[in-house]
Amino acid sequence: EEQNLFAEQKSFEVEQARKELELYAEQLQQSSQYKSEFLANMSHELRTPLNSLLILSQFLVENANGTLNTDEQEYARIINSSGNDLLSLINDILDLSKVEAGKLEIEIAAVNLTELPHVMERNFTPIAKQRNLQFRIIQHPGLPSLIFSDEQRLQQILKNLLSNAFKFTESGAVTLSIRKADPLEANIALPDASTANVIAFSVSDTGIGIPVNKRILIFEAFQQVDGKTERKYGGTGLGLSISREFANLLGGRIALESEEGKGSTFTLYIPCLHNPSSMEMVTMYAE
Ligand code: ADP
């Protein structure tokens, strides 16, 4: 009888502990939900006033009335570019919190592989000039002209990689090369034999390089090679973690090769899909 009582007591305790755990899990999920909602609302509230600031300062930068002196135009330019930095930070935080909450939707549509390099060229040629660096784009033969992917996310990844390449390079060149790659080299799961092709976008620079022991860490949010670098180069340490998450959502991955003092190459591999429905399978693989 005593033993029965003991067993009963035990199972009561176990049941009690299980209930507490359940409650705790529920609370955790609830607060994570609150966090995502808070970040989403906050980003929206911040973006609205920021947009007026950007539009109006842009108007001043263009000095349409011709009333600003050189100093004033320069102040307007600084307001505008700081505003733009703030906007991209807000967008990055929002994107990352959406990915974390599993709420980032990808939109698969035809992407014109011939046009994409021109977009990058238009975006980065002014930066290359300003930084006195060469900017090369190489499109290898044999590329399809259309693939199915999420163009906006793809562009975001490439822009992140390219802006890092320009930021961390003092002299020499930044190269974007696009080629067909071997699935074995890419090492990503492909949905079926009909899509057994991979596109590789490599961004190479002749910059400062990345120490071996930081090559995994820098893909984590807010991680930078060191505090000194952060002060010297600016940035938030979000670009690579967002890029990695996006690459994942597109069914691909990012590889890194680097030599300290010589330069780095970040390669984005994505499956070369010829019809939109294969993406569903890629997404299943990614999960
Ligand atoms: P951010 O550039 O805003 O710091 P990222 O997540 O894009 O954030 O990069 C994280 C860190 O990785 C950078 O701060 C830098 O230390 C390192 N890094 C990224 N790209 C390069 C590169 N091309 N060359 C050298 N270091 C790099």
Short mmCIF file of C-alpha atoms and ligand atoms in Angstrom, two decimals:
data_model
loop_
_atom_site.label_atom_id
_atom_site.label_comp_id
_atom_site.label_asym_id
_atom_site.label_seq_id
_atom_site.Cartn_x
_atom_site.Cartn_y
_atom_site.Cartn_z
CA GLU A 1 0.00 0.00 0.00
CA GLU A 2 2.83 2.30 0.90
CA GLN A 3 4.41 1.57 -2.45
CA ASN A 4 1.20 2.42 -4.26
CA LEU A 5 1.00 5.69 -2.43
CA PHE A 6 4.57 6.45 -3.39
CA ALA A 7 3.90 5.65 -7.05
CA GLU A 8 0.81 7.84 -7.02
CA GLN A 9 2.74 10.69 -5.49
CA LYS A 10 5.45 10.30 -8.13
CA SER A 11 3.06 10.28 -11.06
CA PHE A 12 1.33 13.33 -9.60
CA GLU A 13 4.70 15.11 -9.49
CA VAL A 14 5.56 14.08 -13.03
CA GLU A 15 2.18 15.30 -14.27
CA GLN A 16 2.68 18.57 -12.41
CA ALA A 17 6.13 19.07 -13.99
CA ARG A 18 4.74 18.29 -17.44
CA LYS A 19 2.03 20.92 -17.01
CA GLU A 20 4.57 23.49 -15.89
CA LEU A 21 6.75 22.75 -18.92
CA GLU A 22 3.78 23.06 -21.25
CA LEU A 23 2.88 26.41 -19.74
CA TYR A 24 6.46 27.56 -20.02
CA ALA A 25 6.65 26.54 -23.71
CA GLU A 26 3.40 28.37 -24.36
CA GLN A 27 4.72 31.52 -22.67
CA LEU A 28 7.95 31.31 -24.65
CA GLN A 29 6.09 31.01 -27.91
CA GLN A 30 3.81 33.86 -26.90
CA SER A 31 6.70 36.19 -26.07
CA SER A 32 8.55 35.30 -29.25
CA GLN A 33 5.35 36.16 -31.10
CA TYR A 34 5.16 39.49 -29.21
CA LYS A 35 8.79 40.19 -30.09
CA SER A 36 8.17 39.64 -33.81
CA GLU A 37 5.01 41.73 -33.77
CA PHE A 38 6.76 44.48 -31.82
CA LEU A 39 9.66 44.55 -34.27
CA ALA A 40 7.34 44.57 -37.27
CA ASN A 41 5.20 47.42 -35.87
CA MET A 42 8.22 49.34 -34.68
CA SER A 43 9.93 49.10 -38.07
CA HIS A 44 6.79 50.35 -39.73
CA GLU A 45 6.44 53.28 -37.31
CA LEU A 46 10.08 54.22 -37.81
CA ARG A 47 9.94 53.99 -41.56
CA THR A 48 7.06 56.43 -42.04
CA PRO A 49 8.76 59.54 -40.59
CA LEU A 50 12.07 58.41 -42.05
CA ASN A 51 10.58 58.38 -45.52
CA SER A 52 9.58 62.05 -45.31
CA LEU A 53 13.04 62.87 -44.06
CA LEU A 54 14.56 61.04 -47.01
CA ILE A 55 12.32 62.58 -49.63
CA LEU A 56 12.74 66.13 -48.31
CA SER A 57 16.50 65.88 -47.83
CA GLN A 58 16.78 64.46 -51.36
CA PHE A 59 14.95 67.56 -52.56
CA LEU A 60 17.52 69.73 -50.76
CA VAL A 61 20.42 67.69 -52.13
CA GLU A 62 19.16 68.34 -55.64
CA ASN A 63 18.93 72.03 -54.69
CA ALA A 64 16.03 72.54 -57.04
CA ASN A 65 15.53 76.15 -55.95
CA GLY A 66 19.21 76.93 -56.27
CA THR A 67 19.17 78.65 -52.89
CA LEU A 68 21.61 76.49 -50.91
CA ASN A 69 25.28 77.26 -50.60
CA THR A 70 27.90 74.50 -50.89
CA ASP A 71 28.07 73.83 -47.15
CA GLU A 72 24.31 73.57 -46.88
CA GLN A 73 24.14 71.17 -49.80
CA GLU A 74 26.78 69.02 -48.11
CA TYR A 75 24.73 68.98 -44.86
CA ALA A 76 21.68 67.92 -46.83
CA ARG A 77 23.71 65.13 -48.45
CA ILE A 78 24.84 63.89 -45.02
CA ILE A 79 21.27 63.95 -43.65
CA ASN A 80 20.12 62.02 -46.70
CA SER A 81 22.84 59.39 -46.58
CA SER A 82 22.55 58.88 -42.79
CA GLY A 83 18.80 58.51 -43.28
CA ASN A 84 19.44 55.87 -45.92
CA ASP A 85 21.80 53.99 -43.58
CA LEU A 86 19.14 54.03 -40.89
CA LEU A 87 16.53 52.78 -43.33
CA SER A 88 18.67 49.82 -44.36
CA LEU A 89 19.35 48.98 -40.72
CA ILE A 90 15.62 48.99 -39.97
CA ASN A 91 14.95 46.85 -43.02
CA ASP A 92 17.68 44.40 -41.99
CA ILE A 93 16.29 44.03 -38.46
CA LEU A 94 12.81 43.53 -39.84
CA ASP A 95 13.98 40.91 -42.33
CA LEU A 96 15.94 39.00 -39.73
CA SER A 97 13.04 38.97 -37.27
CA LYS A 98 10.73 37.76 -40.03
CA VAL A 99 13.10 34.93 -40.89
CA GLU A 100 13.35 34.00 -37.21
CA ALA A 101 9.59 33.97 -36.88
CA GLY A 102 9.35 31.85 -40.04
CA LYS A 103 7.31 34.62 -41.64
CA LEU A 104 9.52 35.67 -44.49
CA GLU A 105 7.74 34.83 -47.70
CA ILE A 106 9.71 34.20 -50.82
CA GLU A 107 8.26 35.02 -54.20
CA ILE A 108 9.38 32.72 -56.94
CA ALA A 109 9.26 34.14 -60.44
CA ALA A 110 11.37 34.24 -63.59
CA VAL A 111 14.69 36.00 -63.03
CA ASN A 112 16.54 37.39 -66.01
CA LEU A 113 20.16 36.28 -65.52
CA THR A 114 21.34 38.59 -68.29
CA GLU A 115 19.81 41.65 -66.66
CA LEU A 116 20.93 40.93 -63.09
CA PRO A 117 24.62 41.88 -63.66
CA HIS A 118 23.51 45.21 -65.14
CA VAL A 119 21.57 45.97 -61.98
CA MET A 120 24.72 45.34 -59.94
CA GLU A 121 26.79 47.36 -62.38
CA ARG A 122 24.45 50.35 -62.05
CA ASN A 123 24.47 50.08 -58.25
CA PHE A 124 28.18 49.62 -57.67
CA THR A 125 30.00 51.48 -60.45
CA PRO A 126 29.67 54.80 -58.56
CA ILE A 127 31.01 53.14 -55.38
CA ALA A 128 33.91 51.58 -57.29
CA LYS A 129 34.81 55.02 -58.72
CA GLN A 130 34.55 56.66 -55.34
CA ARG A 131 36.77 53.99 -53.73
CA ASN A 132 39.15 53.99 -56.66
CA LEU A 133 38.70 50.26 -57.24
CA GLN A 134 38.13 48.25 -60.37
CA PHE A 135 34.74 46.55 -60.73
CA ARG A 136 34.62 43.57 -63.06
CA ILE A 137 31.65 41.48 -64.05
CA ILE A 138 32.24 38.14 -65.74
CA GLN A 139 29.42 36.10 -67.20
CA HIS A 140 30.62 32.66 -68.18
CA PRO A 141 29.20 31.05 -71.30
CA GLY A 142 26.50 28.42 -71.06
CA LEU A 143 24.28 30.26 -68.59
CA PRO A 144 20.52 30.04 -69.06
CA SER A 145 18.97 33.46 -69.61
CA LEU A 146 16.08 32.75 -67.22
CA ILE A 147 15.91 30.89 -63.94
CA PHE A 148 13.22 30.69 -61.28
CA SER A 149 14.08 32.28 -57.98
CA ASP A 150 13.20 35.26 -55.78
CA GLU A 151 14.81 38.16 -57.57
CA GLN A 152 14.55 40.66 -54.73
CA ARG A 153 16.20 38.31 -52.21
CA LEU A 154 18.82 37.28 -54.74
CA GLN A 155 19.66 40.92 -55.38
CA GLN A 156 19.82 41.61 -51.66
CA ILE A 157 22.36 38.81 -51.13
CA LEU A 158 24.54 40.01 -54.00
CA LYS A 159 24.33 43.61 -52.84
CA ASN A 160 25.38 42.61 -49.32
CA LEU A 161 28.34 40.61 -50.63
CA LEU A 162 29.38 43.35 -53.05
CA SER A 163 29.13 46.17 -50.54
CA ASN A 164 31.30 44.17 -48.12
CA ALA A 165 33.81 43.49 -50.89
CA PHE A 166 34.08 47.22 -51.64
CA LYS A 167 34.14 48.12 -47.96
CA PHE A 168 36.98 45.79 -46.99
CA THR A 169 39.22 46.42 -50.01
CA GLU A 170 41.76 49.23 -50.12
CA SER A 171 43.19 48.66 -53.58
CA GLY A 172 42.74 46.36 -56.53
CA ALA A 173 39.48 44.94 -57.82
CA VAL A 174 36.11 43.50 -56.94
CA THR A 175 34.82 40.85 -59.30
CA LEU A 176 31.34 39.41 -59.69
CA SER A 177 31.37 36.23 -61.73
CA ILE A 178 28.39 34.13 -62.69
CA ARG A 179 28.73 30.56 -63.91
CA LYS A 180 27.13 27.16 -64.00
CA ALA A 181 28.53 24.99 -61.25
CA ASP A 182 28.75 21.33 -60.46
CA PRO A 183 26.17 20.18 -57.87
CA LEU A 184 28.97 18.36 -56.05
CA GLU A 185 30.95 21.57 -55.72
CA ALA A 186 27.85 23.42 -54.58
CA ASN A 187 26.98 20.73 -52.07
CA ILE A 188 23.29 21.64 -51.91
CA ALA A 189 20.31 19.31 -52.00
CA LEU A 190 18.64 19.38 -55.40
CA PRO A 191 14.99 18.37 -55.71
CA ASP A 192 15.28 16.09 -58.74
CA ALA A 193 17.39 15.16 -61.74
CA SER A 194 15.66 17.71 -63.98
CA THR A 195 17.06 20.50 -61.84
CA ALA A 196 20.48 18.99 -61.30
CA ASN A 197 22.15 22.27 -62.13
CA VAL A 198 23.49 25.01 -60.00
CA ILE A 199 24.30 28.65 -60.61
CA ALA A 200 27.28 30.09 -58.74
CA PHE A 201 27.62 33.81 -58.12
CA SER A 202 31.11 34.60 -56.83
CA VAL A 203 32.09 37.92 -55.33
CA SER A 204 35.88 38.19 -55.05
CA ASP A 205 37.92 41.01 -53.65
CA THR A 206 41.58 41.86 -53.18
CA GLY A 207 40.92 43.16 -49.67
CA ILE A 208 41.98 42.49 -46.10
CA GLY A 209 40.80 38.87 -45.97
CA ILE A 210 39.21 37.05 -43.03
CA PRO A 211 41.10 35.11 -40.33
CA VAL A 212 40.41 31.36 -40.34
CA ASN A 213 38.88 31.39 -36.85
CA LYS A 214 36.28 34.02 -37.85
CA ARG A 215 35.02 32.43 -41.05
CA ILE A 216 32.02 30.76 -39.42
CA LEU A 217 31.35 33.39 -36.78
CA ILE A 218 30.85 36.29 -39.22
CA PHE A 219 27.70 34.62 -40.57
CA GLU A 220 26.07 35.06 -37.15
CA ALA A 221 24.03 38.22 -36.45
CA PHE A 222 25.99 41.23 -35.13
CA GLN A 223 29.34 39.44 -35.46
CA GLN A 224 32.26 41.26 -37.00
CA VAL A 225 35.92 40.34 -37.25
CA ASP A 226 36.74 42.71 -34.42
CA GLY A 227 35.62 45.82 -32.63
CA LYS A 228 38.37 47.86 -34.21
CA THR A 229 37.20 46.87 -37.67
CA GLU A 230 33.69 47.94 -36.74
CA ARG A 231 34.90 51.41 -35.81
CA LYS A 232 37.06 51.70 -38.89
CA TYR A 233 34.57 50.34 -41.40
CA GLY A 234 31.13 50.88 -39.88
CA GLY A 235 28.26 48.47 -40.46
CA THR A 236 26.12 46.41 -38.13
CA GLY A 237 27.15 42.81 -38.68
CA LEU A 238 23.71 41.83 -40.01
CA GLY A 239 24.41 41.60 -43.75
CA LEU A 240 25.98 38.14 -43.83
CA SER A 241 23.52 36.53 -41.44
CA ILE A 242 20.62 37.83 -43.53
CA SER A 243 22.36 36.67 -46.70
CA ARG A 244 22.87 33.21 -45.24
CA GLU A 245 19.19 32.96 -44.23
CA PHE A 246 18.05 34.14 -47.66
CA ALA A 247 20.40 31.71 -49.43
CA ASN A 248 18.85 28.95 -47.34
CA LEU A 249 15.32 30.01 -48.28
CA LEU A 250 16.31 29.98 -51.94
CA GLY A 251 17.51 26.40 -51.55
CA GLY A 252 21.17 27.37 -51.72
CA ARG A 253 24.14 28.24 -49.55
CA ILE A 254 27.09 30.61 -49.31
CA ALA A 255 30.67 29.36 -49.30
CA LEU A 256 33.71 31.38 -48.25
CA GLU A 257 37.35 31.20 -49.22
CA SER A 258 39.79 33.76 -47.97
CA GLU A 259 43.43 34.55 -47.44
CA GLU A 260 44.40 37.17 -44.91
CA GLY A 261 45.93 40.21 -46.52
CA LYS A 262 45.12 38.90 -50.00
CA GLY A 263 41.34 38.86 -50.31
CA SER A 264 38.13 36.88 -50.04
CA THR A 265 35.68 35.10 -52.29
CA PHE A 266 32.08 34.58 -51.21
CA THR A 267 30.17 32.21 -53.48
CA LEU A 268 26.40 31.97 -53.51
CA TYR A 269 25.13 28.69 -54.94
CA ILE A 270 21.48 28.42 -55.90
CA PRO A 271 19.65 25.65 -57.72
CA CYS A 272 19.02 26.45 -61.36
CA LEU A 273 15.28 25.89 -61.58
CA HIS A 274 13.52 25.91 -64.91
CA ASN A 275 9.99 25.98 -63.56
CA PRO A 276 8.46 27.68 -60.55
CA SER A 277 6.95 24.57 -58.98
CA SER A 278 10.33 22.94 -58.31
CA MET A 279 10.88 25.65 -55.70
CA GLU A 280 8.29 24.08 -53.41
CA MET A 281 10.42 20.98 -53.30
CA VAL A 282 13.55 23.03 -52.65
CA THR A 283 11.81 24.73 -49.76
CA MET A 284 10.86 21.36 -48.34
CA TYR A 285 14.49 20.30 -48.60
CA ALA A 286 15.61 23.47 -46.84
CA GLU A 287 13.39 22.74 -43.88
P1 ADP B 1 28.89 44.39 -41.64
O1 ADP B 1 29.56 44.45 -42.98
O2 ADP B 1 27.76 45.33 -41.49
O3 ADP B 1 29.85 44.46 -40.49
P2 ADP B 1 28.31 41.62 -42.31
O4 ADP B 1 27.46 40.62 -41.63
O5 ADP B 1 28.04 41.86 -43.75
O6 ADP B 1 28.21 42.95 -41.49
O7 ADP B 1 29.83 41.17 -42.16
C1 ADP B 1 30.31 40.74 -40.90
C2 ADP B 1 31.81 40.89 -40.81
O8 ADP B 1 32.47 39.97 -41.70
C3 ADP B 1 32.34 42.25 -41.23
O9 ADP B 1 32.21 43.20 -40.19
C4 ADP B 1 33.80 41.92 -41.54
O10 ADP B 1 34.53 41.83 -40.33
C5 ADP B 1 33.69 40.53 -42.15
N1 ADP B 1 33.64 40.59 -43.64
C6 ADP B 1 32.54 40.44 -44.43
N2 ADP B 1 32.86 40.52 -45.73
C7 ADP B 1 34.19 40.71 -45.79
C8 ADP B 1 35.14 40.88 -46.87
N3 ADP B 1 34.76 40.84 -48.16
N4 ADP B 1 36.45 41.05 -46.54
C9 ADP B 1 36.84 41.09 -45.25
N5 ADP B 1 36.01 40.94 -44.19
C10 ADP B 1 34.70 40.76 -44.45
#
